[in-house]
PDB file of C-alpha atoms and ligand atoms in Angstrom:
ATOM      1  CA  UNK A   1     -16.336  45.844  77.981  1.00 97.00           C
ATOM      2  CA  UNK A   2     -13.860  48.993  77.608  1.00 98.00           C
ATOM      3  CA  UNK A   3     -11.587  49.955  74.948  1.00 97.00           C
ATOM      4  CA  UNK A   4      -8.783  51.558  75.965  1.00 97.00           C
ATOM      5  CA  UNK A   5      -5.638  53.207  73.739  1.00 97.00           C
ATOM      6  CA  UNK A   6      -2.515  51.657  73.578  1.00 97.00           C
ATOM      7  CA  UNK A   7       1.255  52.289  72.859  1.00 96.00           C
ATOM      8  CA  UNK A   8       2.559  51.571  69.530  1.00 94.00           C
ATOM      9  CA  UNK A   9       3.816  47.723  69.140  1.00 94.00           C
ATOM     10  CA  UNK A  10       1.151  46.501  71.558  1.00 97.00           C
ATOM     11  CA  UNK A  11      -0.719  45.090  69.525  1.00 97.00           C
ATOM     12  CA  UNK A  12      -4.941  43.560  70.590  1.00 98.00           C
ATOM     13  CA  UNK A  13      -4.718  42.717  74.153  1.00 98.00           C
ATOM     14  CA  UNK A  14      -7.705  41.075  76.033  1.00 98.00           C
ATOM     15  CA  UNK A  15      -7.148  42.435  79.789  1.00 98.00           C
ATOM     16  CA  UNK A  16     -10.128  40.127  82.173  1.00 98.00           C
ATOM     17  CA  UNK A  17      -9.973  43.038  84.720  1.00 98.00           C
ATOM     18  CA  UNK A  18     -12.066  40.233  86.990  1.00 97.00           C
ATOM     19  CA  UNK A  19      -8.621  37.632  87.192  1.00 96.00           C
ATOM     20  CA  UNK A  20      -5.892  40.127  86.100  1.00 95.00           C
ATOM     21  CA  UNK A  21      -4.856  37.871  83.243  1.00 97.00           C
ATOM     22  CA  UNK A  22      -3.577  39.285  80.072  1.00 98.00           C
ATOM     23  CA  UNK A  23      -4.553  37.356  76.587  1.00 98.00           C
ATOM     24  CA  UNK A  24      -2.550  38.519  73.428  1.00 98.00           C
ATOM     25  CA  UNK A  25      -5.500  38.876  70.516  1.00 98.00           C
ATOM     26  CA  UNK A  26      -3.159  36.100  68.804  1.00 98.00           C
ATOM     27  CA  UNK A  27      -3.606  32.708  66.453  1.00 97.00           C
ATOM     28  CA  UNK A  28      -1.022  31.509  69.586  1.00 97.00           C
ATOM     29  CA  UNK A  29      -3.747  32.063  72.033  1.00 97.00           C
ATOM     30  CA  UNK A  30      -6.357  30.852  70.076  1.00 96.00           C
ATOM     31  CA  UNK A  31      -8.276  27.036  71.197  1.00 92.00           C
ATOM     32  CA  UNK A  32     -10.707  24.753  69.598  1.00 85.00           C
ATOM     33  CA  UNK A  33     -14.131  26.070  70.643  1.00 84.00           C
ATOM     34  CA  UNK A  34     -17.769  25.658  70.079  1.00 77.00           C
ATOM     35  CA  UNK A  35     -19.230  27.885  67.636  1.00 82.00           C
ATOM     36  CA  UNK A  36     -16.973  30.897  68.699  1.00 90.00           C
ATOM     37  CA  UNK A  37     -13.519  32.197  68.368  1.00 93.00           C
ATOM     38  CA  UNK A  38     -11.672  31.735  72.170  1.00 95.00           C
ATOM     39  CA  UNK A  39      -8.894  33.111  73.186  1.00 97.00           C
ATOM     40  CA  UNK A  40      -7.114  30.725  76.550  1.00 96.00           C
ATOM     41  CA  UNK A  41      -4.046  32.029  78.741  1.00 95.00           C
ATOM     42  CA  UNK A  42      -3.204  28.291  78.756  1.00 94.00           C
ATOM     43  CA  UNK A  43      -4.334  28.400  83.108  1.00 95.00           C
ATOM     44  CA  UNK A  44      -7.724  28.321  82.347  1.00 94.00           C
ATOM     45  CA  UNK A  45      -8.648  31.898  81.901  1.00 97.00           C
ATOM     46  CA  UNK A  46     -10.542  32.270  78.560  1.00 96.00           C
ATOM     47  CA  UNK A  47     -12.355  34.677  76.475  1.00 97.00           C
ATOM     48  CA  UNK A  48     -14.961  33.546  73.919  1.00 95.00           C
ATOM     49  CA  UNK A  49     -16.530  35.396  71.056  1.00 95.00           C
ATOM     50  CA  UNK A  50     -14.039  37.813  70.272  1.00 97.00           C
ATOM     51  CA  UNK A  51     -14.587  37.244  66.317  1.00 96.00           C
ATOM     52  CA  UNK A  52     -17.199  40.144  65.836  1.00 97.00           C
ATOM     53  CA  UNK A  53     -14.872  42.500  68.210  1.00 98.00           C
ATOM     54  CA  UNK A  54     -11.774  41.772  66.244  1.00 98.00           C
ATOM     55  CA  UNK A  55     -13.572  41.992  62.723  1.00 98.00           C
ATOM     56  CA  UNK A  56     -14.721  45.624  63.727  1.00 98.00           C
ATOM     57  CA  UNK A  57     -10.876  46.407  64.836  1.00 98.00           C
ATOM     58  CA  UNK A  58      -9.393  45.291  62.126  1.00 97.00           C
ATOM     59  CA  UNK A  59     -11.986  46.600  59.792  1.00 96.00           C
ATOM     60  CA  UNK A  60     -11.193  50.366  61.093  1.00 95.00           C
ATOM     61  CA  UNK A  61      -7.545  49.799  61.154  1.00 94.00           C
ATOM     62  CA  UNK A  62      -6.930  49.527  65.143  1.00 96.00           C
ATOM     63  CA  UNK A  63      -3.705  47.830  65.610  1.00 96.00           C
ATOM     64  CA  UNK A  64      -3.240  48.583  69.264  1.00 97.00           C
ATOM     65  CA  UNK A  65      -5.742  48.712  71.726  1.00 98.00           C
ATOM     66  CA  UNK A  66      -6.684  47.241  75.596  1.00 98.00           C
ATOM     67  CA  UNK A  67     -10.061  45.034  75.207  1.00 98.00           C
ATOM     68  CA  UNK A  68     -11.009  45.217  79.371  1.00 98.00           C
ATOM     69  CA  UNK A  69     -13.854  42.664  79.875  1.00 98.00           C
ATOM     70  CA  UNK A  70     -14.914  41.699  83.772  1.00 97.00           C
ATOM     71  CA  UNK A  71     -15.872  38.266  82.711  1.00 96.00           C
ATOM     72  CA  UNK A  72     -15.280  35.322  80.054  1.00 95.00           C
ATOM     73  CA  UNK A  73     -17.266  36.853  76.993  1.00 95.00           C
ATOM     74  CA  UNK A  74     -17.289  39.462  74.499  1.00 97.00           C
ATOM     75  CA  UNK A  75     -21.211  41.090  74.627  1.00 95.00           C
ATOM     76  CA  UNK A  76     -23.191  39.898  71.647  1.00 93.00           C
ATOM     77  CA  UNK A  77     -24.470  43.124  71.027  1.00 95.00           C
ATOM     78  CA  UNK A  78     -26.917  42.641  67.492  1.00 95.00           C
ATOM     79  CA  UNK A  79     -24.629  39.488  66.524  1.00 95.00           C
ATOM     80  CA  UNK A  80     -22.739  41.729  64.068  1.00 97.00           C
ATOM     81  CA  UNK A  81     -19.885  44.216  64.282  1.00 98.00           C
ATOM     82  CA  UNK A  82     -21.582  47.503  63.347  1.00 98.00           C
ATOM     83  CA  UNK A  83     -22.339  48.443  67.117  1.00 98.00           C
ATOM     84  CA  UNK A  84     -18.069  48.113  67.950  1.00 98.00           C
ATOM     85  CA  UNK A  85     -17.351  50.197  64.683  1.00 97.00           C
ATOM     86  CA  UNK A  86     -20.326  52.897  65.535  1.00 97.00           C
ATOM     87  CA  UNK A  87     -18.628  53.171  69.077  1.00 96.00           C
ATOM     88  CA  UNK A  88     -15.022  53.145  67.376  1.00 97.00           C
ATOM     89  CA  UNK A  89     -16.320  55.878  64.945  1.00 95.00           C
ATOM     90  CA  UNK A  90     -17.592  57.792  67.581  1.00 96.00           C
ATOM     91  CA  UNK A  91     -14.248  58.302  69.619  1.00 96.00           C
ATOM     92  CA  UNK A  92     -12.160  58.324  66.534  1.00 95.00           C
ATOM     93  CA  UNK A  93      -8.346  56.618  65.813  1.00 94.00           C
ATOM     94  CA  UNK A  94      -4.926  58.373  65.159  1.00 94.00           C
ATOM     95  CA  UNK A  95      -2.324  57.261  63.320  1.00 92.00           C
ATOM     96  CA  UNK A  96       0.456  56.179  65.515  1.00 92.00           C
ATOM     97  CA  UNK A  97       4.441  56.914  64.836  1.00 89.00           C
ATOM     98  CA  UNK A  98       5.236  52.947  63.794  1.00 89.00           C
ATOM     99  CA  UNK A  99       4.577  51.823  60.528  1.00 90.00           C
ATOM    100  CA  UNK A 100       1.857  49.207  60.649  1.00 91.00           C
ATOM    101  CA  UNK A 101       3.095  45.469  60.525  1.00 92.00           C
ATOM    102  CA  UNK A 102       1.330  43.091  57.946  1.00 95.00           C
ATOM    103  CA  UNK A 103       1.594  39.612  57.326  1.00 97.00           C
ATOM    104  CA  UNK A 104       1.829  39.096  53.541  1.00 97.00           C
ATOM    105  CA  UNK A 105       1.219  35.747  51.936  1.00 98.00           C
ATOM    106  CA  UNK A 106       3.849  34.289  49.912  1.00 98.00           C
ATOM    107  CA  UNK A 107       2.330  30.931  48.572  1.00 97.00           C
ATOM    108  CA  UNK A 108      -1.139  28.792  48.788  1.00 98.00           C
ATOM    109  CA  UNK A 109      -1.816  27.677  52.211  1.00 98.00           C
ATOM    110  CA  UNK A 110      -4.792  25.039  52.229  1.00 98.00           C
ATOM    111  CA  UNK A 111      -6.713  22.949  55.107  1.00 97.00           C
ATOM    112  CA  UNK A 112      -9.633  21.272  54.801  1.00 96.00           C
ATOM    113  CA  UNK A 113     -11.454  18.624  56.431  1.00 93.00           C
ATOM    114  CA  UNK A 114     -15.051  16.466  55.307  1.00 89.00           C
ATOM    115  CA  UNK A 115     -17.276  19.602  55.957  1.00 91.00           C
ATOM    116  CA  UNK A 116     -15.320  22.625  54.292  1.00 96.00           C
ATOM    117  CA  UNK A 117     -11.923  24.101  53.686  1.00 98.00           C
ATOM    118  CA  UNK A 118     -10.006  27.348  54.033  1.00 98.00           C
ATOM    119  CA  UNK A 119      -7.015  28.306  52.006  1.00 98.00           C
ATOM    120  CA  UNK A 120      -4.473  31.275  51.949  1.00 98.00           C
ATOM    121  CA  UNK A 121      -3.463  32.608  48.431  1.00 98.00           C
ATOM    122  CA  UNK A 122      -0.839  35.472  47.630  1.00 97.00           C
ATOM    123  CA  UNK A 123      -2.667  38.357  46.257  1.00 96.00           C
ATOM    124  CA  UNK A 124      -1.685  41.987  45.799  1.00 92.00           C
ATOM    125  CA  UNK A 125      -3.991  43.245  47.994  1.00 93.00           C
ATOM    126  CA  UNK A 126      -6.796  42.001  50.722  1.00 95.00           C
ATOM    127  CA  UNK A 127      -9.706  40.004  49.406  1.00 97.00           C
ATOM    128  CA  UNK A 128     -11.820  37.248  50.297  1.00 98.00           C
ATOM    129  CA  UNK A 129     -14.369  34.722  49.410  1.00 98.00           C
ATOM    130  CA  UNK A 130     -16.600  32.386  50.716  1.00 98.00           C
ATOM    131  CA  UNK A 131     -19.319  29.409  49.449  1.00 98.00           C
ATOM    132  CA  UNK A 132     -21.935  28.450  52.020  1.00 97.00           C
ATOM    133  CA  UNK A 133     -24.515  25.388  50.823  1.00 96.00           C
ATOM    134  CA  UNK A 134     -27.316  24.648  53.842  1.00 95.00           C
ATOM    135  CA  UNK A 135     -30.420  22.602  53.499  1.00 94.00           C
ATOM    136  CA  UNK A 136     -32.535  25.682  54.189  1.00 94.00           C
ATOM    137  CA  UNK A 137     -34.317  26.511  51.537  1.00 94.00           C
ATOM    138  CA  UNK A 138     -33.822  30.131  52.468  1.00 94.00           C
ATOM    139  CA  UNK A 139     -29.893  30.255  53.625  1.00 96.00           C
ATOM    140  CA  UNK A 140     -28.936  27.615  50.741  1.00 96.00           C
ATOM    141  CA  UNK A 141     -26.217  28.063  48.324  1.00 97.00           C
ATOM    142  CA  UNK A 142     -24.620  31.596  48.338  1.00 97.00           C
ATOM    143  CA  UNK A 143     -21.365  32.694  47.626  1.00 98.00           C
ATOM    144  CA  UNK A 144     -19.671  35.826  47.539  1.00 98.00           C
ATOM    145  CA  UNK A 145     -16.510  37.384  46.695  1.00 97.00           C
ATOM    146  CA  UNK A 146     -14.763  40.766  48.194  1.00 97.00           C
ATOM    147  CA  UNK A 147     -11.635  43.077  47.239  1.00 96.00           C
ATOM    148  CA  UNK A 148     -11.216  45.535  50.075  1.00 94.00           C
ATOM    149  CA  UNK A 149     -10.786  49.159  49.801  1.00 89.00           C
ATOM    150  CA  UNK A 150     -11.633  52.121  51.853  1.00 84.00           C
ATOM    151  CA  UNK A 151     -15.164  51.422  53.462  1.00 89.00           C
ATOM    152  CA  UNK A 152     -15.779  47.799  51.948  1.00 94.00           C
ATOM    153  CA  UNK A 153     -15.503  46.561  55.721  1.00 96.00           C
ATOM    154  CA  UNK A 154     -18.424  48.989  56.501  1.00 95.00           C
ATOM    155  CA  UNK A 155     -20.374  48.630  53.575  1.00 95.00           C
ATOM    156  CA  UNK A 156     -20.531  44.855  52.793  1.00 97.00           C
ATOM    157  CA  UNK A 157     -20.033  42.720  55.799  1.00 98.00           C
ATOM    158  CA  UNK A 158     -20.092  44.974  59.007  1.00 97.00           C
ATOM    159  CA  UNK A 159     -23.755  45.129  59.718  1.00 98.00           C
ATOM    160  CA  UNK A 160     -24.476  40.870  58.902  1.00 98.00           C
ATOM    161  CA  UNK A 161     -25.126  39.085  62.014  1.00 97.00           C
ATOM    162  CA  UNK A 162     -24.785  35.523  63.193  1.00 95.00           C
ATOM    163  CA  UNK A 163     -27.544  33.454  62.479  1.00 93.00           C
ATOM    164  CA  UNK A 164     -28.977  30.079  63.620  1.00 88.00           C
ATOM    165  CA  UNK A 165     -31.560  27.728  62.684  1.00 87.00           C
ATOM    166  CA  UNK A 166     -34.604  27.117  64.593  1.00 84.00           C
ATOM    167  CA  UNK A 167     -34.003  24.116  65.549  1.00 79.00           C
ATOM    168  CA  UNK A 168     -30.621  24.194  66.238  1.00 75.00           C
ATOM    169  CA  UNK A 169     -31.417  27.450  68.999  1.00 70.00           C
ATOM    170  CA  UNK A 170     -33.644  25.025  70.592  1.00 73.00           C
ATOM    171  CA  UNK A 171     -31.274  22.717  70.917  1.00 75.00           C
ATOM    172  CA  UNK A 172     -28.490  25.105  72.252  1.00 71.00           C
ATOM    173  CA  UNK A 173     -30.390  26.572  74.291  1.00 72.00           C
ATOM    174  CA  UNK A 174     -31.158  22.987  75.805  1.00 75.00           C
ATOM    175  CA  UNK A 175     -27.709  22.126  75.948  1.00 71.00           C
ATOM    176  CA  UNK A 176     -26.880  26.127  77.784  1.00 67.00           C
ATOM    177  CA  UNK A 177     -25.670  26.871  75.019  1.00 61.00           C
ATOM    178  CA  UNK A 178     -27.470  30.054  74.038  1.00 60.00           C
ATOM    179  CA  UNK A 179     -28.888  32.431  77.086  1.00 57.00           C
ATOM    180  CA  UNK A 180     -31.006  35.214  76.317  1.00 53.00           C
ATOM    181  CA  UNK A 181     -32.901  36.705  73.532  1.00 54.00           C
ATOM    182  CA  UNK A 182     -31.929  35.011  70.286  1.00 74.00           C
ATOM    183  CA  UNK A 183     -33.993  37.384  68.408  1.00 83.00           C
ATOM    184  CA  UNK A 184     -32.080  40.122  69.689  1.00 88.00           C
ATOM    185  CA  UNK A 185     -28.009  38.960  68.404  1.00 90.00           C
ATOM    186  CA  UNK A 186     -28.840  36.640  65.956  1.00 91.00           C
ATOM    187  CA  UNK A 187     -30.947  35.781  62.198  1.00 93.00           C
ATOM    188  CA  UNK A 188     -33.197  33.080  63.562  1.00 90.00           C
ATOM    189  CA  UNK A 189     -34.378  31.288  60.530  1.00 92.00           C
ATOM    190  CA  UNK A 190     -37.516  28.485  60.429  1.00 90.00           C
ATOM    191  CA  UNK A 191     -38.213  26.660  57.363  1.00 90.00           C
ATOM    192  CA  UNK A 192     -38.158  29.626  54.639  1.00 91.00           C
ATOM    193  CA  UNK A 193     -39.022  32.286  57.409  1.00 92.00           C
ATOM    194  CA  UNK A 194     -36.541  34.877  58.850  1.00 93.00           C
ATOM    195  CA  UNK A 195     -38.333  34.648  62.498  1.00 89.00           C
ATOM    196  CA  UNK A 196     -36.708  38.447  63.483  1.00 91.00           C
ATOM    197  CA  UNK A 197     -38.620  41.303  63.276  1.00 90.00           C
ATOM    198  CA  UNK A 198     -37.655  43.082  60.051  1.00 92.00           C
ATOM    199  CA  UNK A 199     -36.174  40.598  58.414  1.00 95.00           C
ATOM    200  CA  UNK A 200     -32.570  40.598  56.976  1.00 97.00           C
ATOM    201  CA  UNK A 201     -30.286  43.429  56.773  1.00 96.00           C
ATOM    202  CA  UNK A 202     -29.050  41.588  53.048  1.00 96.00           C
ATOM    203  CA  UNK A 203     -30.497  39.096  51.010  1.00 94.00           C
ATOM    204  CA  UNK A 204     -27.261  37.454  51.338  1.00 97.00           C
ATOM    205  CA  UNK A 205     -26.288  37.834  54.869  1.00 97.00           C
ATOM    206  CA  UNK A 206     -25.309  34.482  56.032  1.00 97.00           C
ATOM    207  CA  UNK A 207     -22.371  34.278  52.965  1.00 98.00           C
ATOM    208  CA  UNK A 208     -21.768  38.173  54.227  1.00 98.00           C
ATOM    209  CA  UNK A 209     -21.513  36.902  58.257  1.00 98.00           C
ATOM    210  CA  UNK A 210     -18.983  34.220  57.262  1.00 98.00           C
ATOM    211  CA  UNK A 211     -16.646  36.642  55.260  1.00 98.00           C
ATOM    212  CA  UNK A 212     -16.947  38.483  58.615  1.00 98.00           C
ATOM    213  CA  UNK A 213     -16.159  35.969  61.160  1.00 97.00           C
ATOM    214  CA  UNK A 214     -12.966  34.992  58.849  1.00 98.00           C
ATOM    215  CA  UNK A 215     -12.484  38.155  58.469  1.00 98.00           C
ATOM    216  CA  UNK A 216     -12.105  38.899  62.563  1.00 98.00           C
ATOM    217  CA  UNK A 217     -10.710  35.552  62.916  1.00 97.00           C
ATOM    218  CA  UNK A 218      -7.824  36.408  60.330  1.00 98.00           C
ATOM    219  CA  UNK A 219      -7.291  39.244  63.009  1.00 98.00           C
ATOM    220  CA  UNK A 220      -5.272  37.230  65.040  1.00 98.00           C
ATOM    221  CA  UNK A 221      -2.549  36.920  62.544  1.00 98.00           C
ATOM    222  CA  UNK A 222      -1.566  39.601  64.779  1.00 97.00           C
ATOM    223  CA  UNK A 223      -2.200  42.367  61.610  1.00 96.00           C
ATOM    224  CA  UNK A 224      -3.796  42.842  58.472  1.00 96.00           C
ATOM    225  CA  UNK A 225      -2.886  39.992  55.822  1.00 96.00           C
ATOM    226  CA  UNK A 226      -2.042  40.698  52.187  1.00 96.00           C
ATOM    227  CA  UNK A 227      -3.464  38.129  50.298  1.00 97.00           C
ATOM    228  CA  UNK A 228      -6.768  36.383  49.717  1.00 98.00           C
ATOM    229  CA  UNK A 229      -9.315  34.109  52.031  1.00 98.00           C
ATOM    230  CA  UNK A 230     -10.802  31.414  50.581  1.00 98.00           C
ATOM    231  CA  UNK A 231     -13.210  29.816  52.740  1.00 98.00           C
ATOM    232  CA  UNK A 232     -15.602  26.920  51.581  1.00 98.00           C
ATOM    233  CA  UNK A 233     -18.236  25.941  54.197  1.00 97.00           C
ATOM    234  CA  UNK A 234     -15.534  26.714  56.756  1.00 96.00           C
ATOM    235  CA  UNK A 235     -15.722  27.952  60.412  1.00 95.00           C
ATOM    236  CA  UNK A 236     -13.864  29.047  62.887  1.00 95.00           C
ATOM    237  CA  UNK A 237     -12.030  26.197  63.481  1.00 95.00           C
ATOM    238  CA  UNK A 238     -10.895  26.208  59.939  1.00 96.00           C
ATOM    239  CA  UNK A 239      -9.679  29.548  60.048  1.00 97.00           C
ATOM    240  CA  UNK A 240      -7.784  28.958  63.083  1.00 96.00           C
ATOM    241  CA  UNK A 241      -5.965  26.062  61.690  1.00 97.00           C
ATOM    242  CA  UNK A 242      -4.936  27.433  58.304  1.00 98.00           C
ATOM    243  CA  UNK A 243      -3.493  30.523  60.711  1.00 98.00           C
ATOM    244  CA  UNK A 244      -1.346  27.616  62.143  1.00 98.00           C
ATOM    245  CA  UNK A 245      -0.204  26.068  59.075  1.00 98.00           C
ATOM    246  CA  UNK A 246       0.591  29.468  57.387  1.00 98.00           C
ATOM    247  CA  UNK A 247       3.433  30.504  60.411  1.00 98.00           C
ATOM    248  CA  UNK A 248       4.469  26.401  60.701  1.00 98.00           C
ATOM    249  CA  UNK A 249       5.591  27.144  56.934  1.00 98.00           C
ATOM    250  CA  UNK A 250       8.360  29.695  56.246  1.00 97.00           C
ATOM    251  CA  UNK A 251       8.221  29.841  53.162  1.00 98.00           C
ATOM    252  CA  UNK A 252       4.419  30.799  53.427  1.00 98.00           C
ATOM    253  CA  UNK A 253       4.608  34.351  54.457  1.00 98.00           C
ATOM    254  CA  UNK A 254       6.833  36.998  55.242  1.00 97.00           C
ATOM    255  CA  UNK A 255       6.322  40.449  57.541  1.00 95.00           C
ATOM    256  CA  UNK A 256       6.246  43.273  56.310  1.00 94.00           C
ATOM    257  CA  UNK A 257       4.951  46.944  57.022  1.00 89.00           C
ATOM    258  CA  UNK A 258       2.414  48.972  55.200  1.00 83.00           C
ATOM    259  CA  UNK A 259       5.421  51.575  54.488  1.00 61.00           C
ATOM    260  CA  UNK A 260       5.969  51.530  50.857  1.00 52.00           C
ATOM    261  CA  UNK A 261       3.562  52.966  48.555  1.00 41.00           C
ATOM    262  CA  UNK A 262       2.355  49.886  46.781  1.00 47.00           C
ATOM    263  CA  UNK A 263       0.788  48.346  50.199  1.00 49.00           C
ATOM    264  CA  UNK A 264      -0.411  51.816  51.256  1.00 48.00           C
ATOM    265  CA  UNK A 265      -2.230  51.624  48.190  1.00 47.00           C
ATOM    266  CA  UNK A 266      -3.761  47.951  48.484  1.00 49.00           C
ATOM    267  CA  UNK A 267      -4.585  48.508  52.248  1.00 54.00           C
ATOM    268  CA  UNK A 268      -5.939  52.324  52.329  1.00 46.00           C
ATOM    269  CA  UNK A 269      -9.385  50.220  53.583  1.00 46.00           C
ATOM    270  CA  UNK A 270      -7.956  49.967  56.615  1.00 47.00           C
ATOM    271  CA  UNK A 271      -6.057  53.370  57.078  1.00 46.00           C
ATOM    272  CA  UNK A 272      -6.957  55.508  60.288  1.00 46.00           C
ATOM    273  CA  UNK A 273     -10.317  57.723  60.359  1.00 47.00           C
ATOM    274  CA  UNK A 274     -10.826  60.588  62.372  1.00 46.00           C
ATOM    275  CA  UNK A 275     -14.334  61.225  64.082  1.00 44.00           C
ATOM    276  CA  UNK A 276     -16.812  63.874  63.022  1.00 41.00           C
ATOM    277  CA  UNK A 277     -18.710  63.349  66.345  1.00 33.00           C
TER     278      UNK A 277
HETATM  279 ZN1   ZN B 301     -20.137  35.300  63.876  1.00 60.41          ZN
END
């Protein structure tokens, strides 16, 4: 995978230098997927796990870039988002001469079906929140709420990585699922036992990986939202749908650019950084 600049107004674009095809990083382009956010031209070329990718863009403020992959998947790297952002950090962002375009949310926007729900609520600035409740005793109940400002992205929820039960790798990986080294890009967790080599980065960082795949999933709004994510026991699929019913309703949202002082204020989390490197 290579990150390339782009122009003002482009916007995320996933380029599969293999086929040629284009994807727009949008909610438009967005299909119902196993376990992953995927992104579908609509003539069968895809791209699948782009939710750690787009949290680390949209956590360091990149509103236009090229995302050139030479096949169908974003690399899994540690199963969080801190290797993108170290690599982001590294090269540095500038501000470009456009005002940046954000979707503000006007009224509460709610989905839910029998295993969780996501909802949209207008709020001054960004913030999210999110209630897991598994059967492992150690995963469990945990919930966790976040207000970002500069660095929260960084701090709180870059660094949590996906995680999967025992059992369940097992059966993935029986189903081709999973290739690889699980140990190596995901929390493997038996019974009360975190099977990966120093343990977890957080005490709570399941709750902390699911404000991050919303998070990169909320991405494809197509720029930062004002407002706050409420997810309960939600997943991809949840997030993907309340992104539909938001722009089906009007009323729900409006655009608007991070010009005025008030939003510049709420959303400095996300304002450009250059390198020291
Ligand atoms: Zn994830």
């Amino acid at each position: 995978m290579t990150l390339r600049p782009a122009a003002p107004g482009t916007g995320i674009i996933f380029r599969r230098v293999d086929t040629g095809a284009d994807i727009p990083a949008l909610w438009t382009h967005s299909v119902d997927a196993t376990l992953c956010t995927l992104l579908s031209n609509g003539e069968g070329i895809e791209i699948k796990t782009i939710e750690h990718l787009m949290a680390a863009l949209a956590g360091t403020g990149i509103d236009n870039a090229i995302v050139e992959l030479d096949g169908a998947e974003v690399p899994a790297m540690d199963g969080s988002a801190a290797p993108f952002v170290a690599l982001i950090d590294r090269v540095g962002t500038v501000a470009q001469p456009l005002p940046r375009r954000a979707i503000k949310v006007l009224k509460a926007v709610e989905i839910s079906s029998q295993c969780g729900s996501a909802a949209l609520l207008p709020d001054h600035g960004f913030s999210m929140s999110f209630e897991i409740a598994f059967e492992n005793p150690l995963i469990g109940c945990q919930e966790m709420m976040v207000a970002f400002e500069q660095d929260t992205f960084r701090t709180e929820l870059c660094r949590a990585r996906s995680f999967g039960l025992l059992d369940d790798v097992e059966r993935l990986r029986a189903a081709g699922l999973v290739r690889g080294g699980s140990l190596e890009n995901a929390v493997v967790v038996s019974g009360a036992r975190v099977l990966n080599h120093g343990g977890l980065r957080y005490t709570d960082e399941f709750v902390r990986h699911k404000l991050l795949d919303a998070y990169g999933d909320l991405y494809l709004a197509g720029g930062p939202i004002i407002g706050h994510f409420r997810g309960v026991r939600s997943g991809h699929a949840h997030t993907r749908m309340l992104l539909a019913a938001l722009f089906a309703d009007p009323d729900a949202w409006c655009e608007t650019t991070l010009a005025d002082a008030a939003d510049l204020a709420a959303m400095a989390w996300a304002e450009p950084r250059r390198a020291h490197a």
